[in-house]
Amino acid sequence: MSEATTAEHPAVVGKLSALDRFLPVWIGAAMVAGLLLGNVIPGLGDMLSAVEIDGISLPIALGLLIMMYPVLAKVRYDRLDTVTGDRKLLISSLVLNWVLGPALMFALAWIFLPDLPEYRTGLIIVGLARCIAMVIIWNDLACGDREAAAVLVAINSVFQVFMFAVLGWFYLSVLPGWLGLEQTTIDTSPWQIAKSVLIFLGIPLLAGYLTRRYGEKAKGREWYESKFLPRIGPWALYGLLFTIVILFALQGDQITSQPLDVVRIAIPLLVYFAVMWGGGYALGAAMGLGYERTTTLAFTAAGNNFELAIAVAIATYGAASGQALAGVVGPLIEVPVLVGLVYVSLALRKRFTRTTVPA
């Protein structure tokens, strides 16, 4: 790592230093707060679910939008061409996300949940929904390449619209039939998936792009980078913590009333996150992508689009179904695990010699 890089690193992390330093504590507190709210206030879950956007509770939708906007406002959109020209990064991301990821989750679901078809189906759906939201937060906290994250998330979004239903049909009906296993179906349309992408990625992406374009035009890049971004930066984590509180408040009863089921669902998820993240890191390091893009590759491979998975599970099987519970457990396991992997990434940072922190 160069001296310039070492000097820049504290400045980047310092923008979110107070939250970043104690992030596991805040995450744990948000989980406990959500469980307490869900148990102490009768009917809170019904009230929170009364208004929905594309099958997702309005408070969760607002939390996701607040969470993603500051990070997307940080993206240097004039640098995106350097990412789109990196064929190694793009091809490896496509392979990890759309070949390895769904196949791995299918295998783990059948290995760990052969006797629980509802949970098994829910996990397979989670594996099909590639991340377009929280991955942006994990990547930014780990000082990954923001521009690369924006491009890979956009590619995942396009593939999601066209491939989610096709892969759902393949992994839930065709492949089990070939293997002599139990078959099921999934009822979703490209338009339903496109709505999820437009809402949870399109809105904050457009807002972030317009903010940078007109902010720099009005005040200049120096003001935008040194004054505006540090002011809005912490709101990404505020949105994350708010989303976690609401998730636990909505699903606290299911989680606390079925702890053994949650544990059984959690085990294959833990294996999945470890294999996908570790595989992404190993592949990026082997190809010489450097720390920032290796980190981005690993987190985009490990994360999942839980809002889409939950919406599809609820729309197809019902809010009280085992498939919906598996979808809910997904982010509840993903959040603390990927927070831990953020710190692992930062610890691995010194092993990379070609490191350039995004401005």
Coordinates of C-alpha atoms in Angstrom, one line a residue:
M1 CA 0.0 0.0 0.0
S2 CA 1.4 3.4 -1.0
E3 CA 1.9 6.3 1.5
A4 CA -0.7 8.3 -0.3
T5 CA -3.2 5.5 0.0
T6 CA -2.5 5.1 3.7
A7 CA -3.1 8.8 4.2
E8 CA -6.3 8.8 2.3
H9 CA -7.8 5.8 4.1
P10 CA -8.5 7.6 7.4
A11 CA -10.1 10.4 5.6
V12 CA -12.5 8.1 3.8
V13 CA -13.5 6.1 6.8
G14 CA -13.6 9.3 8.9
K15 CA -16.7 10.5 7.1
L16 CA -18.6 7.8 9.0
S17 CA -16.2 7.2 11.9
A18 CA -18.6 7.3 14.8
L19 CA -21.1 4.9 13.2
D20 CA -18.5 2.8 11.6
R21 CA -16.5 2.2 14.7
F22 CA -19.4 0.8 16.7
L23 CA -21.5 -0.5 13.8
P24 CA -21.8 -4.1 15.3
V25 CA -23.1 -2.5 18.5
W26 CA -25.7 -0.4 16.6
I27 CA -26.8 -3.4 14.5
G28 CA -27.3 -5.5 17.6
A29 CA -29.2 -2.7 19.3
A30 CA -31.4 -2.2 16.2
M31 CA -32.2 -6.0 16.2
V32 CA -33.1 -5.9 20.0
A33 CA -35.2 -2.7 19.6
G34 CA -37.1 -4.2 16.7
L35 CA -37.9 -7.4 18.6
L36 CA -39.0 -5.4 21.7
L37 CA -41.2 -3.1 19.6
G38 CA -42.9 -6.0 17.9
N39 CA -43.6 -7.8 21.2
V40 CA -44.5 -4.8 23.3
I41 CA -46.8 -2.9 20.9
P42 CA -49.8 -5.1 19.9
G43 CA -50.7 -4.8 16.2
L44 CA -47.5 -2.9 15.3
G45 CA -46.7 -5.4 12.5
D46 CA -50.2 -4.9 11.0
M47 CA -49.8 -1.1 11.2
L48 CA -46.4 -1.2 9.5
S49 CA -47.7 -3.6 6.8
A50 CA -50.8 -1.6 6.2
V51 CA -49.2 0.5 3.4
E52 CA -46.9 -1.4 1.0
I53 CA -44.8 -0.5 -2.1
D54 CA -44.5 -3.5 -4.5
G55 CA -45.3 -5.9 -1.7
I56 CA -42.8 -4.4 0.8
S57 CA -43.9 -2.4 3.9
L58 CA -43.7 1.3 3.3
P59 CA -41.3 1.9 6.3
I60 CA -38.9 -0.7 4.9
A61 CA -39.1 0.8 1.5
L62 CA -38.3 4.3 2.9
G63 CA -35.4 2.9 4.9
L64 CA -33.9 1.2 1.8
L65 CA -34.2 4.4 -0.2
I66 CA -32.7 6.5 2.5
M67 CA -29.9 3.9 2.9
M68 CA -28.9 3.8 -0.8
Y69 CA -29.2 7.5 -1.7
P70 CA -26.1 8.9 0.0
V71 CA -23.8 6.1 -1.3
L72 CA -25.1 6.6 -4.9
A73 CA -24.6 10.3 -4.5
K74 CA -20.9 9.6 -3.8
V75 CA -20.4 7.7 -7.1
R76 CA -18.2 9.4 -9.6
Y77 CA -20.4 8.8 -12.7
D78 CA -17.7 10.2 -15.0
R79 CA -15.5 7.2 -14.1
L80 CA -18.0 4.5 -15.0
D81 CA -16.3 3.9 -18.4
T82 CA -13.2 2.6 -16.6
V83 CA -15.4 -0.1 -15.0
T84 CA -17.3 -1.1 -18.1
G85 CA -14.0 -1.7 -19.9
D86 CA -12.9 -4.2 -17.2
R87 CA -14.0 -7.4 -18.8
K88 CA -12.5 -9.6 -16.1
L89 CA -14.5 -7.9 -13.4
L90 CA -17.8 -8.0 -15.4
I91 CA -17.5 -11.6 -16.6
S92 CA -16.5 -12.9 -13.2
S93 CA -19.4 -11.0 -11.5
L94 CA -21.9 -12.5 -14.0
V95 CA -20.5 -16.0 -13.4
L96 CA -20.6 -15.7 -9.6
N97 CA -24.0 -14.1 -9.5
W98 CA -26.0 -15.9 -12.1
V99 CA -24.2 -19.3 -12.4
L100 CA -22.6 -20.2 -9.1
G101 CA -24.9 -18.3 -6.6
P102 CA -28.2 -19.9 -7.6
A103 CA -26.6 -23.3 -8.0
L104 CA -24.9 -23.2 -4.6
M105 CA -28.1 -22.1 -2.8
F106 CA -30.1 -24.9 -4.6
A107 CA -27.6 -27.4 -3.4
L108 CA -27.4 -26.1 0.2
A109 CA -31.2 -25.9 0.4
W110 CA -31.6 -29.6 -0.5
I111 CA -28.6 -30.7 1.7
F112 CA -29.8 -28.9 4.8
L113 CA -33.6 -28.8 4.4
P114 CA -34.6 -32.0 2.5
D115 CA -37.6 -32.5 4.9
L116 CA -38.8 -28.9 4.9
P117 CA -40.0 -28.1 1.4
E118 CA -41.4 -24.6 2.2
Y119 CA -38.2 -23.3 3.7
R120 CA -36.2 -25.0 1.0
T121 CA -38.2 -23.2 -1.7
G122 CA -37.8 -19.9 0.1
L123 CA -34.1 -20.3 0.3
I124 CA -33.8 -21.1 -3.4
I125 CA -35.8 -17.9 -4.2
V126 CA -33.4 -15.9 -2.0
G127 CA -30.5 -17.4 -4.0
L128 CA -32.1 -16.3 -7.3
A129 CA -32.5 -12.6 -6.1
R130 CA -29.1 -11.0 -6.6
C131 CA -28.3 -8.0 -4.5
I132 CA -29.2 -4.4 -5.7
A133 CA -29.5 -2.6 -2.4
M134 CA -27.6 -3.3 0.8
V135 CA -24.5 -4.4 -1.1
I136 CA -23.9 -0.7 -1.9
I137 CA -23.6 -0.1 1.9
W138 CA -21.3 -3.0 2.6
N139 CA -19.1 -2.1 -0.3
D140 CA -18.8 1.5 0.8
L141 CA -18.0 0.6 4.4
A142 CA -15.3 -1.8 3.2
C143 CA -13.8 1.0 1.0
G144 CA -14.6 -0.9 -2.2
D145 CA -14.8 0.6 -5.7
R146 CA -18.1 2.7 -5.7
E147 CA -18.1 3.0 -9.5
A148 CA -17.6 -0.7 -9.9
A149 CA -20.4 -1.4 -7.4
A150 CA -22.8 0.9 -9.3
V151 CA -22.1 -0.9 -12.6
L152 CA -22.3 -4.4 -11.2
V153 CA -25.6 -3.6 -9.4
A154 CA -27.0 -2.1 -12.6
I155 CA -26.0 -5.3 -14.5
N156 CA -27.6 -7.5 -11.8
S157 CA -30.8 -5.4 -12.1
V158 CA -31.1 -6.0 -15.8
F159 CA -30.4 -9.7 -15.5
Q160 CA -32.9 -9.9 -12.6
V161 CA -35.7 -8.6 -14.8
F162 CA -35.0 -11.2 -17.5
M163 CA -33.6 -14.2 -15.7
F164 CA -35.3 -14.4 -12.3
A165 CA -38.5 -16.1 -13.5
V166 CA -36.5 -18.3 -15.9
L167 CA -34.1 -19.5 -13.2
G168 CA -37.0 -19.9 -10.8
W169 CA -38.6 -22.3 -13.2
F170 CA -35.3 -24.1 -13.8
Y171 CA -34.3 -24.6 -10.1
L172 CA -37.7 -25.3 -8.7
S173 CA -39.2 -27.4 -11.5
V174 CA -36.8 -28.6 -14.2
L175 CA -33.7 -29.5 -12.3
P176 CA -35.5 -31.3 -9.4
G177 CA -37.3 -33.3 -12.1
W178 CA -34.1 -34.3 -13.7
L179 CA -32.7 -35.4 -10.3
G180 CA -35.9 -37.2 -9.2
L181 CA -36.6 -34.6 -6.5
E182 CA -39.8 -32.9 -5.5
Q183 CA -40.9 -30.2 -7.9
T184 CA -42.6 -26.9 -7.3
T185 CA -43.4 -23.7 -9.2
I186 CA -43.0 -19.9 -8.8
D187 CA -45.5 -17.3 -10.0
T188 CA -43.9 -14.1 -10.9
S189 CA -43.6 -11.8 -13.9
P190 CA -40.8 -9.7 -15.4
W191 CA -42.9 -6.6 -14.7
Q192 CA -43.1 -7.4 -11.0
I193 CA -39.4 -7.8 -10.9
A194 CA -38.8 -4.7 -13.0
K195 CA -41.0 -2.7 -10.5
S196 CA -38.8 -3.8 -7.7
V197 CA -35.7 -2.8 -9.6
L198 CA -37.1 0.6 -10.6
I199 CA -38.3 1.4 -7.0
F200 CA -35.3 0.2 -4.9
L201 CA -32.5 1.0 -7.4
G202 CA -33.9 3.4 -10.0
I203 CA -35.1 6.0 -7.6
P204 CA -32.0 6.4 -5.4
L205 CA -29.7 6.0 -8.5
L206 CA -31.5 8.8 -10.3
A207 CA -31.5 11.0 -7.2
G208 CA -27.8 10.3 -6.6
Y209 CA -26.8 11.1 -10.2
L210 CA -28.9 14.3 -10.3
T211 CA -27.5 15.4 -6.9
R212 CA -23.9 15.1 -8.1
R213 CA -24.5 16.6 -11.5
Y214 CA -26.3 19.7 -10.3
G215 CA -24.4 20.0 -7.0
E216 CA -21.1 20.1 -8.8
K217 CA -22.5 22.5 -11.4
A218 CA -23.8 24.9 -8.7
K219 CA -21.0 24.8 -6.1
G220 CA -18.1 22.9 -7.7
R221 CA -16.6 19.5 -7.1
E222 CA -14.5 20.6 -4.1
W223 CA -17.6 21.8 -2.2
Y224 CA -19.5 18.7 -3.2
E225 CA -16.8 16.3 -2.1
S226 CA -15.6 18.0 1.1
K227 CA -18.8 19.7 2.4
F228 CA -22.0 18.0 1.0
L229 CA -21.0 14.3 1.0
P230 CA -19.8 14.2 4.6
R231 CA -23.1 15.8 5.7
I232 CA -25.3 13.3 4.0
G233 CA -23.0 10.3 4.4
P234 CA -24.2 9.1 7.9
W235 CA -27.8 8.9 6.6
A236 CA -26.9 5.7 4.7
L237 CA -26.3 4.0 8.1
Y238 CA -29.3 5.7 9.7
G239 CA -31.4 4.2 6.9
L240 CA -29.8 0.8 7.4
L241 CA -30.4 0.8 11.2
F242 CA -34.0 2.0 10.7
T243 CA -34.6 -0.8 8.1
I244 CA -33.3 -3.4 10.6
V245 CA -35.5 -2.2 13.4
I246 CA -38.6 -2.4 11.1
L247 CA -37.7 -5.8 9.8
F248 CA -37.4 -7.3 13.3
A249 CA -40.5 -5.5 14.5
L250 CA -42.5 -7.0 11.6
Q251 CA -41.2 -10.5 11.9
G252 CA -40.3 -10.7 15.6
D253 CA -43.2 -13.1 16.5
Q254 CA -42.2 -15.6 13.7
I255 CA -38.6 -15.5 14.7
T256 CA -39.1 -15.9 18.5
S257 CA -41.9 -18.5 18.1
Q258 CA -39.9 -20.7 15.8
P259 CA -36.3 -20.5 16.9
L260 CA -35.3 -24.0 15.8
D261 CA -36.7 -23.4 12.3
V262 CA -34.8 -20.1 12.1
V263 CA -31.6 -22.0 13.1
R264 CA -32.2 -24.6 10.4
I265 CA -32.7 -21.9 7.8
A266 CA -29.7 -19.9 9.1
I267 CA -27.2 -22.7 8.7
P268 CA -27.2 -23.0 4.9
L269 CA -27.3 -19.2 4.7
L270 CA -24.2 -18.9 6.7
V271 CA -22.4 -21.5 4.5
Y272 CA -23.7 -19.6 1.4
F273 CA -22.4 -16.2 2.5
A274 CA -19.0 -17.6 3.4
V275 CA -18.6 -19.5 0.2
M276 CA -19.8 -16.7 -2.1
W277 CA -17.8 -14.0 -0.3
G278 CA -14.7 -16.1 0.0
G279 CA -14.9 -17.3 -3.6
G280 CA -15.3 -13.7 -4.8
Y281 CA -12.3 -12.6 -2.9
A282 CA -10.2 -15.6 -4.0
L283 CA -11.2 -15.0 -7.7
G284 CA -10.6 -11.3 -7.6
A285 CA -7.2 -11.7 -5.9
A286 CA -6.2 -14.4 -8.4
M287 CA -7.1 -12.1 -11.4
G288 CA -5.2 -9.2 -9.8
L289 CA -8.2 -6.9 -9.6
G290 CA -6.7 -5.0 -6.6
Y291 CA -8.3 -4.5 -3.2
E292 CA -11.2 -2.1 -4.2
R293 CA -12.6 -4.2 -7.1
T294 CA -11.9 -7.5 -5.4
T295 CA -13.9 -6.2 -2.4
T296 CA -16.7 -5.1 -4.7
L297 CA -16.8 -8.4 -6.5
A298 CA -17.0 -10.4 -3.2
F299 CA -19.8 -8.3 -1.7
T300 CA -21.9 -8.2 -4.9
A301 CA -21.6 -12.0 -5.1
A302 CA -22.5 -12.6 -1.4
G303 CA -25.4 -10.2 -1.1
N304 CA -29.0 -10.9 -2.1
N305 CA -32.0 -8.8 -3.0
F306 CA -34.1 -9.7 0.0
E307 CA -36.9 -7.2 -0.8
L308 CA -37.6 -8.9 -4.1
A309 CA -37.3 -12.4 -2.5
I310 CA -39.8 -11.5 0.3
A311 CA -42.2 -9.9 -2.2
V312 CA -42.2 -12.9 -4.5
A313 CA -42.6 -15.3 -1.6
I314 CA -45.5 -13.4 -0.1
A315 CA -47.2 -12.9 -3.5
T316 CA -46.8 -16.5 -4.5
Y317 CA -47.2 -18.4 -1.2
G318 CA -48.7 -15.9 1.3
A319 CA -47.4 -13.8 4.1
A320 CA -47.6 -16.6 6.7
S321 CA -45.9 -19.2 4.5
G322 CA -42.7 -21.0 5.3
Q323 CA -41.3 -19.5 2.0
A324 CA -41.9 -16.0 3.3
L325 CA -40.3 -16.9 6.7
A326 CA -37.2 -18.1 4.8
G327 CA -37.1 -14.9 2.9
V328 CA -37.3 -12.9 6.1
V329 CA -34.5 -14.9 7.8
G330 CA -32.3 -14.2 4.8
P331 CA -31.5 -10.5 5.6
L332 CA -31.6 -11.1 9.3
I333 CA -28.6 -13.5 8.9
E334 CA -27.0 -11.5 6.1
V335 CA -26.8 -8.2 7.9
P336 CA -24.6 -9.3 10.9
V337 CA -22.6 -11.7 8.7
L338 CA -21.8 -9.1 6.1
V339 CA -21.0 -6.5 8.7
G340 CA -18.4 -8.9 10.1
L341 CA -17.1 -9.4 6.6
V342 CA -16.7 -5.7 6.2
Y343 CA -14.2 -5.8 9.1
V344 CA -12.5 -8.9 7.6
S345 CA -12.1 -7.0 4.3
L346 CA -10.5 -4.0 6.0
A347 CA -8.1 -6.4 7.8
L348 CA -7.2 -7.9 4.4
R349 CA -6.6 -4.5 2.9
K350 CA -3.0 -4.4 3.8
R351 CA -2.3 -7.6 1.8
F352 CA -3.1 -5.8 -1.4
T353 CA -0.3 -3.7 -2.9
R354 CA -2.3 -2.1 -5.7
T355 CA -4.8 -0.1 -3.8
T356 CA -6.5 3.1 -4.8
V357 CA -9.2 4.4 -2.5
P358 CA -12.1 6.1 -4.5
A359 CA -12.2 9.8 -4.0

